DNA sequence: TACTGGATAAAACGTTCGTTCTAGCTTGTG
DNA sequence: CACAAGCTAGAACGAACGTTTTATCCAGTA
């Protein structure tokens, strides 16, 4: 959506890094592999990212943050009922995951787990993404009339559960964990209504 | 529990690998680092694991599988009400995570995400672990009188949510995601009663 | 036309990776 | 005491890692 027809070199590097890190994690992705996949040279990578691999990693995480935020916002605004919207979102994730051959799960969780407590810059970008997504859900719930406390707690669990269900679905190569998680989340949200 | 007072070399290697892979993932953990941490030599590692790094990885995942299964079984049998048991389990995980300085999350999720679709042997061990844990919860729910279909679905979501909440808690360095997820899961399970 | 700065290209750095190999050590049985 | 088998020790392999360096290209401006 709204992609520049010919993304510049910097943009190609970030996208390639984001995709590779989604599938192989941060440690499993090499700078040279990123350059090759982005059809850029090593010189270009270090030109745009003097901070080296860590800087590329941070940019890739931020890119993934924005991408998933768009998908989330779209899902949340499609349905009038936020409970239904969450279920729809879970199904959408399940289809994307299946269509990719079970390789495209959450774009940052692999990176998150590998770098937590060891690479502060990436750790921080990951935390920002999680909070960002959480806030999107919380805002939608407040907007639908849920009290502040309930909305915050529910939003936290929605993100956690979607995250975990995507991991489980990927590992088991099955859409079921995501679809049932979506329905359970809808049921949970409904139980807070009124 | 029931640790041999002086674990043998093989056991030390598996434990060290499991711990390091929990914190740094599969790609981020080197064979030499495993050997050093286990107070073993490279020769010993390749003596016990002729399959190399992959074989060590599989053994480490299986070790983590059994360890977490024990924690899960203990939590589930401590409380008469399985809904309460799940909430207690979430709190236990939160405390362990906090006490470790936010580094000891789920022992296999980092490895799972890095290797899925790329290292079949490890992929398989990870899937077995998830199913194993899921079955423990499902059995407990059936035992408590939940119908088969409900028990299976709930067990899937319990594992998914615990997994995701642990990831979120680790990333945000907060116990909250795990504790509220535990309470939400208890509420969800209760909503299926009768 | 000459110059300048951003961007690209490619070779090479030292280090670490997973793995292999050949000794040497221990231990228990004949 | 001898001898195999199980285990440990440590050096060495080629390949890949992240990074640095030097040179070249190519806009846009004066």
PDB file of C-alpha atoms in Angstrom, chain A residues 22-28 102-103 106 109-110 112-118 123 126-128 130-131 134 150 153-154 156-157 159-161 163-165 167-168 170-173 176-177 180-181 184-185 187-188 191-192, chain B residues 22-28 102-103 106 109-110 112-118 123 126-128 130-131 134 150 153-154 156-157 159-161 163-165 167-168 170-173 176-177 180-181 184-185 187-188 191-192:
ATOM      1  CA  UNK A  22      11.420 -12.218  10.591  1.00  0.00           C
ATOM      2  CA  UNK A  23      12.338 -15.631   9.220  1.00  0.00           C
ATOM      3  CA  UNK A  24      15.809 -16.242  10.646  1.00  0.00           C
ATOM      4  CA  UNK A  25      16.106 -13.920  13.595  1.00  0.00           C
ATOM      5  CA  UNK A  26      18.772 -11.305  14.203  1.00  0.00           C
ATOM      6  CA  UNK A  27      21.731 -13.584  14.816  1.00  0.00           C
ATOM      7  CA  UNK A  28      20.788 -15.829  11.937  1.00  0.00           C
ATOM      8  CA  UNK A 102       4.410 -21.064   7.758  1.00  0.00           C
ATOM      9  CA  UNK A 103       7.484 -18.859   7.631  1.00  0.00           C
ATOM     10  CA  UNK A 106       5.414 -12.045  13.874  1.00  0.00           C
ATOM     11  CA  UNK A 109       9.484 -11.766  17.992  1.00  0.00           C
ATOM     12  CA  UNK A 110      12.492 -13.803  16.907  1.00  0.00           C
ATOM     13  CA  UNK A 112      13.122  -9.722  20.349  1.00  0.00           C
ATOM     14  CA  UNK A 113      13.958 -12.987  22.050  1.00  0.00           C
ATOM     15  CA  UNK A 114      17.509 -13.157  20.773  1.00  0.00           C
ATOM     16  CA  UNK A 115      18.484  -9.643  21.681  1.00  0.00           C
ATOM     17  CA  UNK A 116      16.643  -9.052  24.948  1.00  0.00           C
ATOM     18  CA  UNK A 117      19.079  -8.132  27.660  1.00  0.00           C
ATOM     19  CA  UNK A 118      22.005  -8.124  25.250  1.00  0.00           C
ATOM     20  CA  UNK A 123      15.579  -4.179  22.816  1.00  0.00           C
ATOM     21  CA  UNK A 126      11.078  -3.883  20.186  1.00  0.00           C
ATOM     22  CA  UNK A 127       9.537  -2.615  23.420  1.00  0.00           C
ATOM     23  CA  UNK A 128       8.300   0.481  21.597  1.00  0.00           C
ATOM     24  CA  UNK A 130       4.827  -3.809  21.543  1.00  0.00           C
ATOM     25  CA  UNK A 131       3.587  -0.726  23.388  1.00  0.00           C
ATOM     26  CA  UNK A 134      -0.994  -2.400  22.642  1.00  0.00           C
ATOM     27  CA  UNK A 150     -10.355  -2.890  31.514  1.00  0.00           C
ATOM     28  CA  UNK A 153      -5.638  -4.992  30.601  1.00  0.00           C
ATOM     29  CA  UNK A 154      -7.558  -6.419  27.661  1.00  0.00           C
ATOM     30  CA  UNK A 156      -2.234  -6.249  26.867  1.00  0.00           C
ATOM     31  CA  UNK A 157      -3.743  -9.714  26.722  1.00  0.00           C
ATOM     32  CA  UNK A 159      -1.357  -8.505  21.970  1.00  0.00           C
ATOM     33  CA  UNK A 160       0.180 -11.211  24.146  1.00  0.00           C
ATOM     34  CA  UNK A 161      -2.270 -13.821  22.956  1.00  0.00           C
ATOM     35  CA  UNK A 163       1.771 -13.056  19.658  1.00  0.00           C
ATOM     36  CA  UNK A 164       1.696 -16.438  21.356  1.00  0.00           C
ATOM     37  CA  UNK A 165      -0.930 -17.896  19.055  1.00  0.00           C
ATOM     38  CA  UNK A 167       4.113 -18.572  17.472  1.00  0.00           C
ATOM     39  CA  UNK A 168       2.122 -21.717  18.254  1.00  0.00           C
ATOM     40  CA  UNK A 170       3.832 -21.387  13.154  1.00  0.00           C
ATOM     41  CA  UNK A 171       5.400 -24.167  15.180  1.00  0.00           C
ATOM     42  CA  UNK A 172       2.484 -26.563  14.696  1.00  0.00           C
ATOM     43  CA  UNK A 173       1.899 -25.455  11.091  1.00  0.00           C
ATOM     44  CA  UNK A 176      -6.167 -23.507  14.567  1.00  0.00           C
ATOM     45  CA  UNK A 177      -4.230 -21.856  17.408  1.00  0.00           C
ATOM     46  CA  UNK A 180      -9.423 -20.298  18.364  1.00  0.00           C
ATOM     47  CA  UNK A 181      -7.364 -17.644  20.128  1.00  0.00           C
ATOM     48  CA  UNK A 184     -11.502 -16.789  22.833  1.00  0.00           C
ATOM     49  CA  UNK A 185     -10.314 -13.194  22.847  1.00  0.00           C
ATOM     50  CA  UNK A 187     -15.445 -14.012  24.152  1.00  0.00           C
ATOM     51  CA  UNK A 188     -13.191 -12.521  26.803  1.00  0.00           C
ATOM     52  CA  UNK A 191     -17.455 -10.713  29.017  1.00  0.00           C
ATOM     53  CA  UNK A 192     -16.354  -7.203  30.010  1.00  0.00           C
TER      54      UNK A 192
ATOM     55  CA  UNK B  22      16.943 -19.877  26.143  1.00  0.00           C
ATOM     56  CA  UNK B  23      18.759 -16.574  26.487  1.00  0.00           C
ATOM     57  CA  UNK B  24      20.468 -16.152  23.115  1.00  0.00           C
ATOM     58  CA  UNK B  25      18.588 -18.424  20.761  1.00  0.00           C
ATOM     59  CA  UNK B  26      20.003 -21.195  18.609  1.00  0.00           C
ATOM     60  CA  UNK B  27      21.990 -19.089  16.148  1.00  0.00           C
ATOM     61  CA  UNK B  28      23.337 -16.860  18.884  1.00  0.00           C
ATOM     62  CA  UNK B 102      14.160 -10.641  32.645  1.00  0.00           C
ATOM     63  CA  UNK B 103      16.402 -13.054  30.783  1.00  0.00           C
ATOM     64  CA  UNK B 106      10.272 -19.540  27.630  1.00  0.00           C
ATOM     65  CA  UNK B 109      10.597 -19.996  21.855  1.00  0.00           C
ATOM     66  CA  UNK B 110      13.710 -18.197  20.627  1.00  0.00           C
ATOM     67  CA  UNK B 112      11.638 -22.227  17.720  1.00  0.00           C
ATOM     68  CA  UNK B 113      11.380 -18.967  15.820  1.00  0.00           C
ATOM     69  CA  UNK B 114      14.902 -19.077  14.441  1.00  0.00           C
ATOM     70  CA  UNK B 115      14.782 -22.637  13.199  1.00  0.00           C
ATOM     71  CA  UNK B 116      11.222 -23.017  11.952  1.00  0.00           C
ATOM     72  CA  UNK B 117      11.203 -24.033   8.337  1.00  0.00           C
ATOM     73  CA  UNK B 118      14.982 -24.306   8.240  1.00  0.00           C
ATOM     74  CA  UNK B 123      11.475 -27.857  14.395  1.00  0.00           C
ATOM     75  CA  UNK B 126       9.806 -27.901  19.338  1.00  0.00           C
ATOM     76  CA  UNK B 127       6.441 -28.982  17.950  1.00  0.00           C
ATOM     77  CA  UNK B 128       6.506 -32.028  20.223  1.00  0.00           C
ATOM     78  CA  UNK B 130       4.216 -27.515  22.432  1.00  0.00           C
ATOM     79  CA  UNK B 131       1.873 -30.459  21.931  1.00  0.00           C
ATOM     80  CA  UNK B 134      -0.951 -28.488  25.468  1.00  0.00           C
ATOM     81  CA  UNK B 150     -13.790 -27.145  24.919  1.00  0.00           C
ATOM     82  CA  UNK B 153      -9.501 -25.390  22.458  1.00  0.00           C
ATOM     83  CA  UNK B 154      -8.915 -23.912  25.889  1.00  0.00           C
ATOM     84  CA  UNK B 156      -4.404 -24.470  23.001  1.00  0.00           C
ATOM     85  CA  UNK B 157      -5.200 -20.913  24.007  1.00  0.00           C
ATOM     86  CA  UNK B 159      -0.360 -22.399  26.041  1.00  0.00           C
ATOM     87  CA  UNK B 160      -0.459 -19.747  23.314  1.00  0.00           C
ATOM     88  CA  UNK B 161      -1.340 -17.005  25.763  1.00  0.00           C
ATOM     89  CA  UNK B 163       3.812 -18.131  25.607  1.00  0.00           C
ATOM     90  CA  UNK B 164       2.876 -14.697  24.293  1.00  0.00           C
ATOM     91  CA  UNK B 165       2.511 -13.128  27.710  1.00  0.00           C
ATOM     92  CA  UNK B 167       7.395 -12.843  25.586  1.00  0.00           C
ATOM     93  CA  UNK B 168       5.598  -9.555  26.209  1.00  0.00           C
ATOM     94  CA  UNK B 170      10.201 -10.126  28.939  1.00  0.00           C
ATOM     95  CA  UNK B 171      10.248  -7.409  26.311  1.00  0.00           C
ATOM     96  CA  UNK B 172       8.538  -4.832  28.539  1.00  0.00           C
ATOM     97  CA  UNK B 173      10.386  -5.990  31.661  1.00  0.00           C
ATOM     98  CA  UNK B 176       1.906  -7.299  34.386  1.00  0.00           C
ATOM     99  CA  UNK B 177       1.380  -9.008  31.015  1.00  0.00           C
ATOM    100  CA  UNK B 180      -3.261 -10.179  33.763  1.00  0.00           C
ATOM    101  CA  UNK B 181      -3.040 -12.924  31.136  1.00  0.00           C
ATOM    102  CA  UNK B 184      -7.975 -13.415  31.860  1.00  0.00           C
ATOM    103  CA  UNK B 185      -7.348 -17.093  31.151  1.00  0.00           C
ATOM    104  CA  UNK B 187     -11.998 -15.880  33.527  1.00  0.00           C
ATOM    105  CA  UNK B 188     -12.163 -17.470  30.079  1.00  0.00           C
ATOM    106  CA  UNK B 191     -16.943 -18.909  31.291  1.00  0.00           C
ATOM    107  CA  UNK B 192     -16.993 -22.463  29.892  1.00  0.00           C
TER     108      UNK B 192
END
